[in-house]
XYZ file of C-alpha atoms in Angstrom:
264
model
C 81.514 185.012 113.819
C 78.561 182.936 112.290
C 76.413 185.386 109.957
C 72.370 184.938 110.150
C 70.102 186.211 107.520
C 66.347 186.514 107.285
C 63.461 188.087 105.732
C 60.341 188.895 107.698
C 57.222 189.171 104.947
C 54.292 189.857 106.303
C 52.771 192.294 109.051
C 52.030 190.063 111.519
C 55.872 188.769 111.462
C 57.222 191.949 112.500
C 54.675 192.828 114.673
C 55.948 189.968 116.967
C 59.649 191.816 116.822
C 58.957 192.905 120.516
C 59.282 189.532 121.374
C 62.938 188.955 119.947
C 66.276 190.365 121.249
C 67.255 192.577 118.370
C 70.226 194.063 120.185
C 73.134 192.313 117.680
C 70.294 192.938 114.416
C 70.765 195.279 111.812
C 66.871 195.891 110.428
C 66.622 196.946 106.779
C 62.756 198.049 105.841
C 61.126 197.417 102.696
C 58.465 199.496 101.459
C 58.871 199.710 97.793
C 55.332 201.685 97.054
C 55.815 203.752 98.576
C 57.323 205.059 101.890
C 61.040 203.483 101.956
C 61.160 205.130 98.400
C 59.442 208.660 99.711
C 61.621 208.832 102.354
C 64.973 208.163 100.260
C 63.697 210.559 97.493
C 62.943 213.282 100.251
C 66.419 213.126 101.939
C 68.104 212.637 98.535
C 66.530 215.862 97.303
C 68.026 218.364 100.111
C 65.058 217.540 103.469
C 66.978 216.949 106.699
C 64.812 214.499 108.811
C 61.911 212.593 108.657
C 59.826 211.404 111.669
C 58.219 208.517 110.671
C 54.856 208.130 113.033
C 51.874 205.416 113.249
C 49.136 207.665 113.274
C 47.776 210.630 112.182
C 47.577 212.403 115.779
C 51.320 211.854 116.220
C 51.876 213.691 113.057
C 49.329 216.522 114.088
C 51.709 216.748 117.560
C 54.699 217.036 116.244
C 53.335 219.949 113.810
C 51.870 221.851 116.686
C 55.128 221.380 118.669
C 57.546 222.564 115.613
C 55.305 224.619 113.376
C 57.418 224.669 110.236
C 57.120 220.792 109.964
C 55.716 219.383 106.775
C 53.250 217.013 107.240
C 52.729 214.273 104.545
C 51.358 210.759 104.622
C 48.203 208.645 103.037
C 45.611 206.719 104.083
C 44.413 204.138 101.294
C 47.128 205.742 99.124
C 46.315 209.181 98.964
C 47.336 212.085 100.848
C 45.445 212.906 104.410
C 42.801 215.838 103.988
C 41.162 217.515 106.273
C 37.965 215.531 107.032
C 40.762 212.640 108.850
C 42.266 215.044 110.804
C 39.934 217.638 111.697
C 40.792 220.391 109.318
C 44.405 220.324 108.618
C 45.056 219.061 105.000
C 48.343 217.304 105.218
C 50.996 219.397 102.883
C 52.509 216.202 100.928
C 50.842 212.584 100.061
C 53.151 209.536 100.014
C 54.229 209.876 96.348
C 58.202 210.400 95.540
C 57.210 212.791 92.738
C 55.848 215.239 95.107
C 59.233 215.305 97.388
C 60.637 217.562 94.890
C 64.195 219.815 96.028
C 61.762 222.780 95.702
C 59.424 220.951 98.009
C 61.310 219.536 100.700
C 65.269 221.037 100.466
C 66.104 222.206 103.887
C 62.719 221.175 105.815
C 61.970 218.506 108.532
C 58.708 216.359 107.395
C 56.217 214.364 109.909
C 55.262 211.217 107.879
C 52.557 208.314 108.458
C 51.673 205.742 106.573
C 49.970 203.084 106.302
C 52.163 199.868 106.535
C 55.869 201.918 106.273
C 55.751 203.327 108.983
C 54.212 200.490 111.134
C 57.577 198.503 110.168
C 60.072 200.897 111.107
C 58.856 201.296 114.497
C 58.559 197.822 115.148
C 62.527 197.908 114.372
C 63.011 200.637 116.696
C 64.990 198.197 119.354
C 67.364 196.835 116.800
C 70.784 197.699 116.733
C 70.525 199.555 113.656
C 67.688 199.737 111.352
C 68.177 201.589 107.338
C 65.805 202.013 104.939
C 65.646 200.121 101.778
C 64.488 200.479 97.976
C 65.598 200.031 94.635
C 66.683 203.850 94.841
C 69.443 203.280 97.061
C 70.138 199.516 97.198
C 74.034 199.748 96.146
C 74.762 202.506 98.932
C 73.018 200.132 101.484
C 74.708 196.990 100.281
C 78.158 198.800 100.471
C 77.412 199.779 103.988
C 76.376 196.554 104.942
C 79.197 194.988 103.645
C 82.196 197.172 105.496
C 80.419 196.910 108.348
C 79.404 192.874 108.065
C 77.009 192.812 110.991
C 76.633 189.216 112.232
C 72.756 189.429 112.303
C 70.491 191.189 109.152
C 66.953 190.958 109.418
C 65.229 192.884 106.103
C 61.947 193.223 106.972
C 58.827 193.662 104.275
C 56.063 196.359 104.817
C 53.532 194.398 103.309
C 50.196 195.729 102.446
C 47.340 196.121 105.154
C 48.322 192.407 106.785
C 49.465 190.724 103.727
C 53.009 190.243 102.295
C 53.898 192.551 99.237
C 55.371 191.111 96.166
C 57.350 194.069 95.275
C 58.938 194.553 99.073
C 59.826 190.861 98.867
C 61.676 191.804 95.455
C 63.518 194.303 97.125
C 64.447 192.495 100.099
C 65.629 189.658 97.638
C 67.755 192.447 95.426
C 69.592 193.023 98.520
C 70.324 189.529 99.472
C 71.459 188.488 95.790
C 73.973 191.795 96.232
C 74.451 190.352 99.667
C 75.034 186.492 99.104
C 78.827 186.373 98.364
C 79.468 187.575 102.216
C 75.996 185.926 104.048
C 74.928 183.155 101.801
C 77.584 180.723 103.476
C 76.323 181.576 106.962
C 73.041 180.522 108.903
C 70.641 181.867 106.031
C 67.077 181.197 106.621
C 64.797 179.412 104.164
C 62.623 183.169 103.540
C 65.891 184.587 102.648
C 66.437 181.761 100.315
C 62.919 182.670 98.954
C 63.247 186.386 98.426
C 66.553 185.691 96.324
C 64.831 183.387 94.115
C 62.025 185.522 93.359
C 64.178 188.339 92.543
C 66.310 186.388 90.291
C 63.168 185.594 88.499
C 61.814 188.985 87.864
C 65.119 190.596 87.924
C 65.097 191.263 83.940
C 62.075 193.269 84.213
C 61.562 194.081 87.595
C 59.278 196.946 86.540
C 57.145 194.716 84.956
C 56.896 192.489 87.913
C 56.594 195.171 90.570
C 53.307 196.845 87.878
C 51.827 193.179 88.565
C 51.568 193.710 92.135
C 48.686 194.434 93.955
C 50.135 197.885 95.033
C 51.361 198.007 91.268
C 48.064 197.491 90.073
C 45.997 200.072 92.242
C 48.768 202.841 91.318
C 48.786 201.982 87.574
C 45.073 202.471 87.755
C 45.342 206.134 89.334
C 46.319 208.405 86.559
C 47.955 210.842 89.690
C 49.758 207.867 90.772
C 50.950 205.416 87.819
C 54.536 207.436 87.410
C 55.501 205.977 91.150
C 55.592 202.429 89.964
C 58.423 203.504 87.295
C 59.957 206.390 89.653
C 60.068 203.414 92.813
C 61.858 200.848 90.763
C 64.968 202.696 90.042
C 68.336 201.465 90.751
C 70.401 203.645 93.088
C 68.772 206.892 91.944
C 70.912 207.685 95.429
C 73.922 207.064 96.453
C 73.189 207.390 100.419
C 72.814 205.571 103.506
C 69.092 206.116 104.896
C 68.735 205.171 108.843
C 66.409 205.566 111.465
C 68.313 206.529 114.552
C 67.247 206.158 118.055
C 65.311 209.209 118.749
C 63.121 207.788 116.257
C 63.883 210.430 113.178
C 65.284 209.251 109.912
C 67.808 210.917 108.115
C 71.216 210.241 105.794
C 73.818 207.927 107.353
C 76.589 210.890 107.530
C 73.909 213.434 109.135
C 73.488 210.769 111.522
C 77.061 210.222 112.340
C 77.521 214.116 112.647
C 74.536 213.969 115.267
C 76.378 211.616 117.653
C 79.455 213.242 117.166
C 77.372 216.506 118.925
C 75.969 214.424 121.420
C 79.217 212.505 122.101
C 77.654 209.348 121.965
């Protein structure tokens, strides 16, 4: 069967998802700094599931349905306090540091974000959609490759509207891993694009990635700088990160154990 492969860059591409058949697609999500990485980290380090919401009242519900939920998110890159929500400080900001074993081992977290989190529910309707960083790019490519889907989309966070160098790094990490199997099929000219830029950067990708706008703004917060290092790390994790369809994220094998329960 022919293969397809594209990258989406920008906000306003995968806003228009709703408007494609995504039925065949595998969706992989990009948000290098920070929430792809968070996520990973926080799974990697013991937490079961992650619900991964727009906005901040979502987050709120979800803690007043199932009390012992952690709560963590940003708005303009640091953590929600009180004053956004009305009085609940959230427990956890958006930085991998803080999703520590001690932290998160054992616990369910309610995350939002501000462009993360947008992406992976405009994925929702796609066949399959994983998460993607540096942190667990080899464990993703391996997936992808036993299972060979005939359609991968990898879509880029972005920042507010605009495309994000360092997503579009990542996205091009995993098509140079990826090119062998895809690049002989129908591979579209942002695909082509991603690959080259990450074969330009890819001797010092942490230099690149610092050069980034989101670089930049975290390399200027002395709380914050150690995430541009931390997010840049090659398969830190060796694990399959999905978002399944009742809309939580969690490892690939917790996920396979959950529709074994269901029977589905």
């Amino acid at each position: 069967m022919p293969t397809t492969l594209e990258v989406l860059f920008a906000p306003a591409e995968f806003a228009r998802l709703g408007q494609r058949d995504l039925s065949q697609t595998v969706c992989v999500v990009f948000d290098v700094l920070r929430a792809t990485s968070t996520m990973v980290t926080a799974l990697g380090n013991g937490a079961t599931a992650i619900a991964p919401v727009a906005e901040i009242p979502e987050a709120l519900g979800i803690r007043q349905r199932q009390p012992e939920v952690l709560l963590a998110g940003e708005r303009d890159g640091v953590r929600i306090e009180g004053h956004l929500t009305g009085g609940i400080g959230f427990d956890l900001g958006n930085s991998p540091r803080e999703f520590t074993a001690a932290r998160v081992r054992g616990r369910t977290i309610a995350i939002t974000t501000t462009n993360g989190t947008r992406a992976l529910r405009a994925c929702a309707p796609a066949a399959a959609v994983l998460l993607g960083s540096f942190l667990n790019l080899r464990a993703t490519t391996d997936l992808i490759e036993r299972q060979h889907p005939s359609h991968l989309l990898m879509v880029c966070s972005g920042t507010l509207e605009q495309a994000a160098y360092e997503d579009v790094l990542g996205a091009g990490a995993l098509c140079e891993l990826l090119w062998p199997r895809y690049g002989g099929g129908a591979v579209a000219d942002s695909a082509h694009m991603a690959r080259r830029l990450f074969r330009l950067a890819q001797d010092d990708v942490l230099a690149a990635v610092a050069q980034s706008r989101n670089g930049r703004r975290l390399m200027a917060n002395p709380d914050l700088r150690e995430d541009v290092p931390f997010c840049v790390q090659r398969d830190l994790f060796g694990l399959v990160v999905e978002m399944g369809k009742d809309g939580w994220v969690r490892t690939r094998g917790s996920q396979d154990e959950a529709r074994g329960k269901t029977g589905n």
